[in-house]
Short mmCIF file of N, CA, C and O in Angstrom, two decimals:
data_model
loop_
_atom_site.label_atom_id
_atom_site.label_comp_id
_atom_site.label_asym_id
_atom_site.label_seq_id
_atom_site.Cartn_x
_atom_site.Cartn_y
_atom_site.Cartn_z
N ASP A 1 -0.85 -2.64 12.08
CA ASP A 1 -1.16 -2.07 10.55
C ASP A 1 -1.34 -0.76 10.84
O ASP A 1 -2.11 -0.36 11.90
N GLY A 2 -1.39 0.32 9.67
CA GLY A 2 -1.85 1.95 9.93
C GLY A 2 -2.46 1.91 9.47
O GLY A 2 -3.82 1.30 9.32
N VAL A 3 -3.11 3.42 9.70
CA VAL A 3 -4.73 3.83 9.68
C VAL A 3 -4.39 4.23 8.53
O VAL A 3 -3.50 4.53 7.88
N GLU A 4 -5.59 3.63 7.19
CA GLU A 4 -6.01 3.99 6.01
C GLU A 4 -6.74 5.00 6.06
O GLU A 4 -6.36 5.76 4.87
N ALA A 5 -7.45 5.25 6.97
CA ALA A 5 -8.65 6.81 6.50
C ALA A 5 -9.24 6.56 8.24
O ALA A 5 -9.78 6.17 8.69
N ALA A 6 -9.45 8.00 8.26
CA ALA A 6 -10.59 8.48 9.33
C ALA A 6 -11.55 9.06 9.13
O ALA A 6 -11.14 10.34 8.75
N LEU A 7 -12.77 9.19 10.16
CA LEU A 7 -13.39 9.92 9.52
C LEU A 7 -13.68 10.63 11.28
O LEU A 7 -13.89 10.13 11.88
N VAL A 8 -13.45 11.93 11.06
CA VAL A 8 -13.49 12.60 12.24
C VAL A 8 -14.39 13.73 12.42
O VAL A 8 -14.57 14.54 11.54
N VAL A 9 -15.41 13.96 13.25
CA VAL A 9 -16.47 14.58 13.40
C VAL A 9 -16.39 15.74 14.82
O VAL A 9 -15.79 15.02 15.74
N GLY A 10 -16.62 16.98 14.77
CA GLY A 10 -16.48 17.89 16.23
C GLY A 10 -16.58 19.07 15.76
O GLY A 10 -17.14 19.22 15.45
N HIS A 11 -16.34 19.48 16.84
CA HIS A 11 -16.60 21.02 17.11
C HIS A 11 -15.55 21.85 17.61
O HIS A 11 -14.36 21.20 18.06
N GLU A 12 -15.75 23.15 17.50
CA GLU A 12 -14.61 24.56 17.80
C GLU A 12 -14.04 24.76 19.07
O GLU A 12 -15.58 24.43 19.90
N PRO A 13 -13.30 24.75 19.52
CA PRO A 13 -12.03 24.86 18.77
C PRO A 13 -11.31 23.63 18.63
O PRO A 13 -10.07 23.89 17.60
N GLY A 14 -11.69 22.68 19.09
CA GLY A 14 -11.18 21.31 19.05
C GLY A 14 -10.74 20.87 17.67
O GLY A 14 -9.69 20.28 17.40
N LEU A 15 -11.75 20.74 16.57
CA LEU A 15 -11.49 20.05 15.29
C LEU A 15 -10.29 21.31 14.61
O LEU A 15 -9.42 20.27 14.03
N SER A 16 -10.17 22.23 14.98
CA SER A 16 -9.26 23.08 14.24
C SER A 16 -7.76 22.92 14.45
O SER A 16 -7.20 22.74 13.67
N GLN A 17 -7.72 22.69 15.81
CA GLN A 17 -6.46 22.03 16.73
C GLN A 17 -5.89 21.03 16.18
O GLN A 17 -4.70 21.10 15.68
N MET A 18 -7.11 20.01 15.96
CA MET A 18 -6.43 18.77 15.71
C MET A 18 -5.85 18.53 14.45
O MET A 18 -4.79 18.03 14.31
N THR A 19 -6.85 19.37 13.53
CA THR A 19 -6.31 19.33 12.25
C THR A 19 -4.94 20.09 12.28
O THR A 19 -3.96 19.85 11.16
N SER A 20 -4.84 21.21 12.65
CA SER A 20 -3.53 21.74 12.72
C SER A 20 -2.20 21.09 13.35
O SER A 20 -1.37 21.26 12.53
N VAL A 21 -2.61 20.31 14.71
CA VAL A 21 -1.55 19.42 15.17
C VAL A 21 -1.02 18.22 13.67
O VAL A 21 0.02 17.97 13.53
N LEU A 22 -2.22 18.07 13.39
CA LEU A 22 -1.86 16.70 12.33
C LEU A 22 -1.03 17.06 10.87
O LEU A 22 -0.08 16.53 10.41
N LEU A 23 -1.24 18.60 10.84
CA LEU A 23 -0.81 18.97 9.38
C LEU A 23 1.19 20.23 10.23
O LEU A 23 1.82 20.16 9.07
N THR A 24 0.81 20.39 10.86
CA THR A 24 2.05 21.28 11.57
C THR A 24 2.74 20.91 12.51
O THR A 24 3.79 21.13 13.01
N GLY A 25 2.21 19.81 13.52
CA GLY A 25 3.22 19.38 14.48
C GLY A 25 2.44 20.75 15.70
O GLY A 25 2.98 20.37 17.07
N GLY A 26 1.84 21.38 15.46
CA GLY A 26 1.45 22.21 16.63
C GLY A 26 0.19 23.03 16.31
O GLY A 26 -0.77 22.59 15.49
N THR A 27 -0.11 23.90 17.02
CA THR A 27 -1.69 24.85 17.19
C THR A 27 -1.45 25.77 16.65
O THR A 27 -2.57 26.67 16.57
N SER A 28 -0.96 26.23 16.04
CA SER A 28 -0.68 27.73 15.55
C SER A 28 -1.88 28.12 14.23
O SER A 28 -1.71 29.01 13.65
N LEU A 29 -1.71 26.94 13.17
CA LEU A 29 -2.55 27.08 11.93
C LEU A 29 -4.07 27.31 12.72
O LEU A 29 -4.47 26.70 13.25
N THR A 30 -4.31 28.66 11.36
CA THR A 30 -5.79 28.77 11.94
C THR A 30 -6.19 28.54 11.03
O THR A 30 -6.27 28.41 9.56
N MET A 31 -7.46 27.36 11.06
CA MET A 31 -8.70 27.11 9.70
C MET A 31 -9.73 27.23 10.42
O MET A 31 -10.07 27.26 11.62
N ASP A 32 -10.59 27.66 9.08
CA ASP A 32 -12.27 28.44 9.72
C ASP A 32 -13.05 27.51 9.62
O ASP A 32 -13.40 27.30 8.22
N PHE A 33 -13.48 26.68 10.37
CA PHE A 33 -14.16 25.51 10.18
C PHE A 33 -15.62 25.82 10.40
O PHE A 33 -15.66 26.00 11.78
N ARG A 34 -16.54 26.32 9.78
CA ARG A 34 -17.50 26.56 9.87
C ARG A 34 -18.98 25.55 9.69
O ARG A 34 -17.84 24.19 9.86
N LYS A 35 -19.70 25.32 10.31
CA LYS A 35 -20.57 24.40 10.61
C LYS A 35 -20.84 23.62 9.36
O LYS A 35 -20.96 24.21 7.98
N ALA A 36 -20.43 22.19 9.05
CA ALA A 36 -20.71 21.67 8.07
C ALA A 36 -19.50 21.38 7.00
O ALA A 36 -19.69 20.89 6.02
N SER A 37 -18.34 22.19 7.27
CA SER A 37 -17.26 21.98 6.86
C SER A 37 -16.18 20.49 6.35
O SER A 37 -16.40 19.82 7.62
N LEU A 38 -15.97 20.39 5.51
CA LEU A 38 -15.26 19.06 5.44
C LEU A 38 -13.41 19.21 5.06
O LEU A 38 -13.47 20.37 4.18
N CYS A 39 -12.68 18.45 5.41
CA CYS A 39 -11.25 18.82 4.83
C CYS A 39 -10.76 17.48 4.79
O CYS A 39 -11.42 16.19 5.68
N LEU A 40 -10.14 16.90 3.95
CA LEU A 40 -9.18 15.49 3.79
C LEU A 40 -7.93 15.86 4.36
O LEU A 40 -7.38 16.49 3.59
N VAL A 41 -7.34 15.31 5.10
CA VAL A 41 -5.72 14.94 5.09
C VAL A 41 -5.17 13.81 5.22
O VAL A 41 -5.90 12.68 5.57
N SER A 42 -4.38 13.89 4.78
CA SER A 42 -3.68 12.18 4.19
C SER A 42 -2.93 12.01 4.54
O SER A 42 -1.90 12.86 5.12
N PHE A 43 -1.90 10.84 4.55
CA PHE A 43 -0.84 10.37 5.16
C PHE A 43 0.06 9.37 4.56
O PHE A 43 -0.69 8.47 3.80
N ALA A 44 1.25 8.96 4.49
CA ALA A 44 1.81 8.71 3.44
C ALA A 44 1.97 7.08 4.46
O ALA A 44 1.76 6.13 3.48
N GLU A 45 1.78 7.56 5.61
CA GLU A 45 1.95 6.03 6.21
C GLU A 45 1.15 6.43 7.65
O GLU A 45 0.08 6.48 7.32
N ALA A 46 1.75 6.30 8.77
CA ALA A 46 0.96 5.92 10.24
C ALA A 46 0.28 7.70 10.32
O ALA A 46 1.24 8.52 9.87
N MET A 47 -0.64 7.44 10.79
CA MET A 47 -1.27 9.06 11.47
C MET A 47 -0.91 9.70 12.16
O MET A 47 -0.62 9.31 13.28
N LYS A 48 0.30 10.70 12.15
CA LYS A 48 1.12 11.08 13.42
C LYS A 48 1.22 12.40 13.09
O LYS A 48 1.00 13.19 11.69
N PRO A 49 1.11 13.22 14.35
CA PRO A 49 1.39 14.78 13.95
C PRO A 49 2.40 15.40 13.23
O PRO A 49 3.54 14.77 13.11
N ASN A 50 1.71 16.21 12.35
CA ASN A 50 3.13 17.27 11.61
C ASN A 50 3.56 16.02 10.12
O ASN A 50 4.39 16.57 9.35
N GLU A 51 2.47 15.22 10.37
CA GLU A 51 3.02 14.53 8.51
C GLU A 51 1.59 14.67 7.68
O GLU A 51 1.77 13.76 6.95
N GLY A 52 0.57 15.30 8.10
CA GLY A 52 -0.44 15.02 7.24
C GLY A 52 -0.05 15.90 6.29
O GLY A 52 0.28 17.18 6.11
N VAL A 53 -0.92 15.68 5.11
CA VAL A 53 -1.20 16.65 4.21
C VAL A 53 -2.65 16.99 3.78
O VAL A 53 -3.68 16.09 3.71
N LEU A 54 -2.90 18.37 3.57
CA LEU A 54 -4.01 18.79 3.29
C LEU A 54 -4.34 18.68 1.92
O LEU A 54 -4.03 18.99 0.99
N GLU A 55 -5.53 17.68 1.95
CA GLU A 55 -6.03 17.00 0.31
C GLU A 55 -6.73 18.33 -0.12
O GLU A 55 -7.03 18.47 -1.12
N TRP A 56 -7.55 18.75 0.36
CA TRP A 56 -8.63 19.33 0.20
C TRP A 56 -9.67 20.00 1.51
O TRP A 56 -9.59 19.60 2.48
N PHE A 57 -10.44 21.00 1.22
CA PHE A 57 -11.14 21.69 2.57
C PHE A 57 -12.22 22.41 1.82
O PHE A 57 -12.35 23.20 0.92
N LEU A 58 -13.27 21.65 2.36
CA LEU A 58 -14.83 22.42 1.64
C LEU A 58 -15.45 22.74 2.68
O LEU A 58 -16.31 22.38 3.42
N PRO A 59 -16.07 24.22 2.24
CA PRO A 59 -16.77 25.13 3.18
C PRO A 59 -18.37 24.68 2.77
O PRO A 59 -18.40 24.23 1.56
N PRO A 60 -19.31 24.84 4.02
CA PRO A 60 -20.56 24.25 3.56
C PRO A 60 -21.09 25.28 2.47
O PRO A 60 -21.71 24.42 1.83
N LYS A 61 -20.85 26.42 1.73
CA LYS A 61 -21.39 27.26 0.47
C LYS A 61 -20.91 26.31 -0.72
O LYS A 61 -21.81 25.90 -1.67
N VAL A 62 -19.81 25.66 -0.92
CA VAL A 62 -19.38 24.83 -1.69
C VAL A 62 -20.17 23.52 -1.80
O VAL A 62 -20.01 22.47 -2.74
N LEU A 63 -20.37 22.87 -0.76
CA LEU A 63 -20.81 21.76 -0.31
C LEU A 63 -22.18 21.65 -1.11
O LEU A 63 -22.85 20.81 -1.88
N CYS A 64 -23.18 22.62 -0.44
CA CYS A 64 -24.01 23.30 -1.09
C CYS A 64 -24.35 23.12 -2.65
O CYS A 64 -25.37 22.47 -3.06
N LYS A 65 -23.33 23.64 -3.11
CA LYS A 65 -22.98 23.72 -4.87
C LYS A 65 -23.01 22.35 -5.14
O LYS A 65 -23.42 22.01 -6.44
N ILE A 66 -22.32 21.26 -4.84
CA ILE A 66 -22.16 20.23 -5.04
C ILE A 66 -22.75 18.86 -4.95
O ILE A 66 -22.93 17.73 -5.60
N GLY A 67 -23.40 19.34 -3.95
CA GLY A 67 -24.49 18.50 -3.15
C GLY A 67 -25.78 18.27 -3.81
O GLY A 67 -26.52 17.11 -3.69
#
């Protein structure tokens, strides 16, 4: 069975590097993950590098406003 959802918690620079790999297949994408940032990466099928789609990215300021 494929992965339907995964919650990933991490620290920099590993978290942004992993997100870059999921979205682009490499580590060249720069993402500014401040403490307490969240993002949703979705997959049509199995979770594989370069097959993710960034659905949303929420920095801490936005989370405080909606929280």
